[in-house]
Short mmCIF file of C-alpha atoms in Angstrom, two decimals:
data_model
loop_
_atom_site.label_atom_id
_atom_site.label_comp_id
_atom_site.label_asym_id
_atom_site.label_seq_id
_atom_site.Cartn_x
_atom_site.Cartn_y
_atom_site.Cartn_z
CA UNK A 1 22.55 102.16 102.50
CA UNK A 2 23.37 105.10 100.16
CA UNK A 3 25.95 104.85 97.61
CA UNK A 4 25.96 108.68 96.58
CA UNK A 5 29.74 109.95 96.06
CA UNK A 6 30.09 113.62 96.35
CA UNK A 7 32.55 115.45 94.03
CA UNK A 8 34.31 118.75 94.46
CA UNK A 9 32.75 121.03 91.72
CA UNK A 10 36.18 122.92 91.20
CA UNK A 11 38.83 120.04 90.95
CA UNK A 12 36.39 117.26 90.00
CA UNK A 13 37.80 114.91 92.86
CA UNK A 14 35.67 112.92 95.50
CA UNK A 15 35.80 114.13 98.83
CA UNK A 16 36.04 111.99 101.84
CA UNK A 17 33.01 112.97 103.52
CA UNK A 18 34.99 114.69 106.07
CA UNK A 19 33.93 118.32 106.74
CA UNK A 20 35.21 121.03 109.14
CA UNK A 21 33.84 124.73 109.35
CA UNK A 22 32.60 124.19 105.78
CA UNK A 23 35.84 122.95 104.34
CA UNK A 24 35.66 119.48 102.86
CA UNK A 25 38.60 117.02 102.51
CA UNK A 26 39.33 115.86 99.06
CA UNK A 27 40.40 112.19 98.21
CA UNK A 28 42.91 113.36 95.85
CA UNK A 29 44.73 110.34 94.22
CA UNK A 30 48.72 110.27 94.27
CA UNK A 31 50.35 111.59 90.98
CA UNK A 32 51.36 108.72 88.54
CA UNK A 33 55.02 109.34 88.79
CA UNK A 34 55.06 108.89 92.41
CA UNK A 35 53.24 105.47 92.38
CA UNK A 36 55.43 104.18 89.48
CA UNK A 37 58.32 105.30 91.75
CA UNK A 38 56.87 103.56 94.71
CA UNK A 39 56.60 100.35 93.04
CA UNK A 40 59.73 100.58 91.43
CA UNK A 41 61.46 100.63 94.71
CA UNK A 42 59.54 97.57 95.72
CA UNK A 43 61.04 95.74 92.58
CA UNK A 44 64.47 97.19 93.57
CA UNK A 45 64.54 95.93 97.00
CA UNK A 46 63.40 92.60 96.05
CA UNK A 47 66.16 92.26 93.32
CA UNK A 48 68.62 93.62 96.12
CA UNK A 49 67.82 90.70 98.49
CA UNK A 50 68.38 88.44 95.35
CA UNK A 51 72.02 89.42 94.46
CA UNK A 52 73.28 90.89 97.68
CA UNK A 53 73.66 89.43 101.21
CA UNK A 54 70.22 89.89 103.10
CA UNK A 55 68.07 87.91 105.43
CA UNK A 56 69.50 86.01 108.09
CA UNK A 57 68.93 82.03 108.41
CA UNK A 58 69.14 79.70 111.03
CA UNK A 59 72.80 79.35 110.97
CA UNK A 60 74.19 81.93 108.59
CA UNK A 61 72.38 84.24 106.04
CA UNK A 62 71.49 84.61 102.42
CA UNK A 63 74.77 85.57 100.61
CA UNK A 64 72.81 86.62 97.45
CA UNK A 65 74.08 85.86 93.81
CA UNK A 66 76.97 88.10 93.86
CA UNK A 67 78.38 86.59 97.29
CA UNK A 68 80.06 89.94 98.06
CA UNK A 69 79.95 92.32 101.07
CA UNK A 70 81.92 95.35 102.54
CA UNK A 71 84.08 93.29 104.33
CA UNK A 72 85.17 91.21 101.07
CA UNK A 73 85.60 94.30 99.16
CA UNK A 74 88.02 95.78 101.99
CA UNK A 75 90.00 92.33 101.94
CA UNK A 76 90.34 92.78 98.16
CA UNK A 77 91.45 96.37 98.42
CA UNK A 78 93.87 95.67 101.21
CA UNK A 79 95.37 92.86 99.16
CA UNK A 80 95.67 95.22 96.10
CA UNK A 81 97.29 97.79 98.25
CA UNK A 82 99.52 95.26 99.87
CA UNK A 83 100.64 93.84 96.36
CA UNK A 84 101.47 97.64 95.39
CA UNK A 85 103.76 97.99 98.36
CA UNK A 86 105.11 94.65 98.16
CA UNK A 87 108.22 95.97 96.20
CA UNK A 88 109.00 98.81 98.44
CA UNK A 89 108.59 96.71 101.56
CA UNK A 90 111.08 94.20 100.39
CA UNK A 91 113.58 96.87 99.58
CA UNK A 92 113.02 98.47 103.10
CA UNK A 93 113.71 94.81 104.66
CA UNK A 94 116.84 94.63 102.83
CA UNK A 95 118.47 98.14 103.40
CA UNK A 96 119.71 99.69 106.38
CA UNK A 97 118.08 103.21 107.88
CA UNK A 98 121.07 105.26 106.31
CA UNK A 99 120.55 103.61 103.00
CA UNK A 100 116.71 104.30 103.22
CA UNK A 101 116.89 107.92 103.80
CA UNK A 102 119.41 108.39 100.87
CA UNK A 103 117.34 106.53 98.53
CA UNK A 104 114.99 109.47 97.12
CA UNK A 105 112.05 106.98 96.26
CA UNK A 106 112.24 105.14 99.29
CA UNK A 107 112.71 107.94 101.63
CA UNK A 108 109.39 109.67 100.10
CA UNK A 109 107.54 105.92 100.46
CA UNK A 110 108.68 105.74 104.20
CA UNK A 111 107.64 109.23 104.86
CA UNK A 112 104.18 108.68 103.54
CA UNK A 113 103.56 105.26 105.40
CA UNK A 114 105.28 106.47 108.39
CA UNK A 115 103.12 109.60 108.52
CA UNK A 116 100.15 107.46 108.18
CA UNK A 117 101.57 104.83 111.06
CA UNK A 118 102.19 107.70 113.39
CA UNK A 119 98.80 109.33 113.24
CA UNK A 120 97.30 105.99 114.12
CA UNK A 121 99.50 104.88 117.02
CA UNK A 122 101.85 107.92 118.13
CA UNK A 123 99.63 111.16 117.75
CA UNK A 124 97.54 110.15 120.48
CA UNK A 125 100.35 110.71 123.12
CA UNK A 126 102.71 112.96 121.17
CA UNK A 127 100.27 115.32 119.33
CA UNK A 128 99.83 115.73 115.71
CA UNK A 129 103.10 116.21 113.95
CA UNK A 130 105.04 115.26 117.15
CA UNK A 131 104.32 118.66 118.88
CA UNK A 132 104.16 116.99 122.26
CA UNK A 133 101.68 117.21 125.37
CA UNK A 134 102.41 117.60 128.99
CA UNK A 135 104.06 114.45 129.95
CA UNK A 136 104.53 113.23 126.28
CA UNK A 137 107.83 114.75 124.69
CA UNK A 138 107.99 116.91 121.54
CA UNK A 139 109.58 115.25 118.71
CA UNK A 140 110.02 118.46 116.85
CA UNK A 141 113.09 119.85 119.26
CA UNK A 142 116.64 118.62 119.69
CA UNK A 143 116.03 117.53 123.37
CA UNK A 144 116.18 113.54 123.15
CA UNK A 145 116.18 111.57 126.33
CA UNK A 146 117.55 108.74 124.79
CA UNK A 147 118.80 110.07 121.69
CA UNK A 148 117.44 111.06 118.32
CA UNK A 149 119.63 109.46 115.74
CA UNK A 150 118.08 107.04 113.32
CA UNK A 151 119.53 104.06 115.16
CA UNK A 152 118.54 105.05 118.61
CA UNK A 153 114.77 106.21 117.82
CA UNK A 154 114.58 102.70 116.16
CA UNK A 155 115.72 100.94 119.23
CA UNK A 156 113.23 103.21 121.28
CA UNK A 157 110.40 102.01 119.11
CA UNK A 158 111.31 98.47 119.30
CA UNK A 159 111.38 98.19 123.19
CA UNK A 160 109.55 101.11 124.40
CA UNK A 161 110.06 102.98 127.57
CA UNK A 162 109.41 101.29 130.97
CA UNK A 163 107.41 98.75 129.17
CA UNK A 164 107.25 95.73 131.58
CA UNK A 165 106.31 93.34 128.74
CA UNK A 166 109.87 94.06 127.01
CA UNK A 167 112.79 92.91 128.81
CA UNK A 168 115.16 94.98 126.91
CA UNK A 169 112.97 98.36 127.54
CA UNK A 170 114.49 101.75 128.04
CA UNK A 171 114.53 102.06 131.77
CA UNK A 172 115.47 104.88 134.37
CA UNK A 173 114.06 105.19 137.68
CA UNK A 174 114.11 108.79 139.19
CA UNK A 175 113.72 108.39 143.18
CA UNK A 176 110.93 110.06 144.93
CA UNK A 177 112.86 112.11 147.26
CA UNK A 178 110.10 113.35 149.19
CA UNK A 179 107.65 110.50 149.25
CA UNK A 180 110.59 108.01 150.03
CA UNK A 181 111.98 110.23 152.63
CA UNK A 182 115.41 110.69 151.02
CA UNK A 183 115.25 114.32 151.55
CA UNK A 184 113.55 116.66 153.74
CA UNK A 185 111.33 119.27 152.64
CA UNK A 186 113.97 122.01 153.20
CA UNK A 187 116.18 120.03 151.22
CA UNK A 188 113.93 119.56 148.37
CA UNK A 189 113.06 123.33 148.15
CA UNK A 190 116.71 124.09 148.29
CA UNK A 191 117.42 121.84 145.10
CA UNK A 192 114.60 123.29 143.42
CA UNK A 193 115.75 126.75 143.84
CA UNK A 194 119.27 125.49 142.53
CA UNK A 195 117.66 123.96 139.34
CA UNK A 196 115.61 127.23 138.84
CA UNK A 197 118.68 128.95 138.70
CA UNK A 198 120.16 127.17 135.73
CA UNK A 199 118.06 129.49 133.50
CA UNK A 200 118.97 132.51 134.98
CA UNK A 201 115.52 132.71 136.72
CA UNK A 202 115.02 134.55 140.00
CA UNK A 203 115.47 132.47 142.99
CA UNK A 204 116.37 132.34 146.83
CA UNK A 205 119.75 132.70 146.30
CA UNK A 206 120.71 131.38 149.62
CA UNK A 207 118.55 128.32 149.21
CA UNK A 208 120.07 127.76 145.51
CA UNK A 209 123.48 127.84 147.18
CA UNK A 210 122.48 125.34 149.75
CA UNK A 211 120.91 123.33 146.88
CA UNK A 212 123.98 123.03 144.85
CA UNK A 213 125.33 120.40 147.37
CA UNK A 214 122.11 118.75 147.49
CA UNK A 215 122.21 118.43 143.89
CA UNK A 216 125.59 117.05 143.54
CA UNK A 217 125.14 114.33 146.41
CA UNK A 218 121.80 113.18 144.75
CA UNK A 219 121.24 114.28 141.49
CA UNK A 220 124.42 114.73 139.38
CA UNK A 221 125.08 110.97 139.18
CA UNK A 222 122.37 110.66 136.62
CA UNK A 223 121.73 114.26 135.36
CA UNK A 224 125.73 115.10 135.27
CA UNK A 225 127.64 117.55 137.15
CA UNK A 226 126.82 120.23 134.87
CA UNK A 227 123.02 119.15 134.95
CA UNK A 228 122.96 118.91 130.76
CA UNK A 229 121.56 115.21 131.20
CA UNK A 230 122.93 111.83 130.26
CA UNK A 231 121.17 110.30 127.10
CA UNK A 232 122.59 106.70 127.94
CA UNK A 233 120.43 106.92 131.17
CA UNK A 234 117.55 108.67 129.59
CA UNK A 235 118.05 111.72 132.38
CA UNK A 236 116.98 114.98 130.99
CA UNK A 237 118.84 118.34 130.43
CA UNK A 238 117.93 120.45 133.19
CA UNK A 239 119.77 123.79 132.03
CA UNK A 240 117.59 124.42 128.93
CA UNK A 241 114.01 125.80 128.75
CA UNK A 242 112.31 122.29 127.65
CA UNK A 243 110.42 120.63 130.32
CA UNK A 244 108.45 117.63 129.96
CA UNK A 245 106.08 117.94 132.81
CA UNK A 246 106.66 121.86 133.33
CA UNK A 247 109.48 123.78 134.74
CA UNK A 248 107.79 126.25 137.29
CA UNK A 249 108.71 125.96 141.19
CA UNK A 250 105.66 124.10 141.91
CA UNK A 251 106.00 121.33 139.20
CA UNK A 252 109.59 120.91 139.75
CA UNK A 253 109.02 120.27 143.58
CA UNK A 254 106.35 117.91 142.53
CA UNK A 255 108.79 116.02 140.33
CA UNK A 256 111.33 115.75 143.18
CA UNK A 257 109.06 114.78 145.83
CA UNK A 258 107.06 111.99 143.92
CA UNK A 259 109.05 111.35 140.97
CA UNK A 260 107.96 110.85 137.40
CA UNK A 261 107.68 107.85 135.10
CA UNK A 262 105.94 107.97 131.61
CA UNK A 263 105.59 104.87 129.67
CA UNK A 264 105.74 104.28 125.97
CA UNK A 265 104.81 100.67 124.48
CA UNK A 266 107.09 98.58 122.83
CA UNK A 267 106.04 98.60 118.91
CA UNK A 268 108.65 95.53 118.16
CA UNK A 269 106.23 92.53 117.54
CA UNK A 270 103.24 94.98 117.36
CA UNK A 271 104.24 96.37 113.97
CA UNK A 272 106.50 94.51 111.53
CA UNK A 273 109.96 95.63 110.90
CA UNK A 274 109.52 97.35 107.88
CA UNK A 275 106.68 99.56 109.40
CA UNK A 276 109.04 100.41 112.14
CA UNK A 277 111.55 101.63 109.70
CA UNK A 278 109.09 103.87 108.04
CA UNK A 279 108.08 105.37 111.51
CA UNK A 280 111.62 105.66 112.36
CA UNK A 281 112.37 107.83 109.16
CA UNK A 282 109.27 109.75 109.72
CA UNK A 283 109.96 110.82 113.38
CA UNK A 284 113.48 111.45 112.66
CA UNK A 285 112.45 114.02 109.93
CA UNK A 286 109.93 115.83 112.13
CA UNK A 287 112.56 118.38 113.07
CA UNK A 288 114.59 117.09 116.07
CA UNK A 289 116.20 114.13 114.59
CA UNK A 290 119.87 114.11 115.33
#
């Protein structure tokens, strides 16, 4: 058996014996620095297994000499944050909402905390910054179904709207005038034309005139004789240009025919009292607070 080793005349490196079309493959050794780094990473990995959690066992895992994990680090960080916030939270618990907004330090703290809580819990429905979405009211205007004072916002956050799990939830129930056969199609069309006329829009005047009586008999008890809404009942103002589901004829017809009934969770019990106070202050500040 031949032990002859062929070397490349130019580089001086051994060849592998492979040749293709006159080109021979060199058996070039890896650079020394690469070999050292490779062995260093192996040593590092072994050291990592020793000091940090690593291999699973039959019932647990190797906790490592440091006995630390991302979870323990998170708990430590959260504990530190809670300790820093504790003096402010104690003051929030002791003060009324009016006192909080008149205390510049607590106001700034509540605004920062309320903004974070809003982004996590409320923005998916109400939009970033409370801009609103179809079916979810804007919190930046002055059109409040249940009232926009600090007290009424706080109450709404506590009990929710049509939230069955809370006995004190805000609740109103608009009849489905078409689905429940309370009004005929012509009557619905007439009252829709009457509602459209509130904003000075072009309507069927004869239908709108007939719709006035339909409105008085069926709608005024909640929306008011002037159709400006009743906050105690959560009934919206129909005379402005703010519409929760849309204010065109087709959408209003759908609303009158089948009713609407959005739901908001009750945050009382899900968020602590101090957090709800911060959220109240933040929502009140968005631009529509009364």
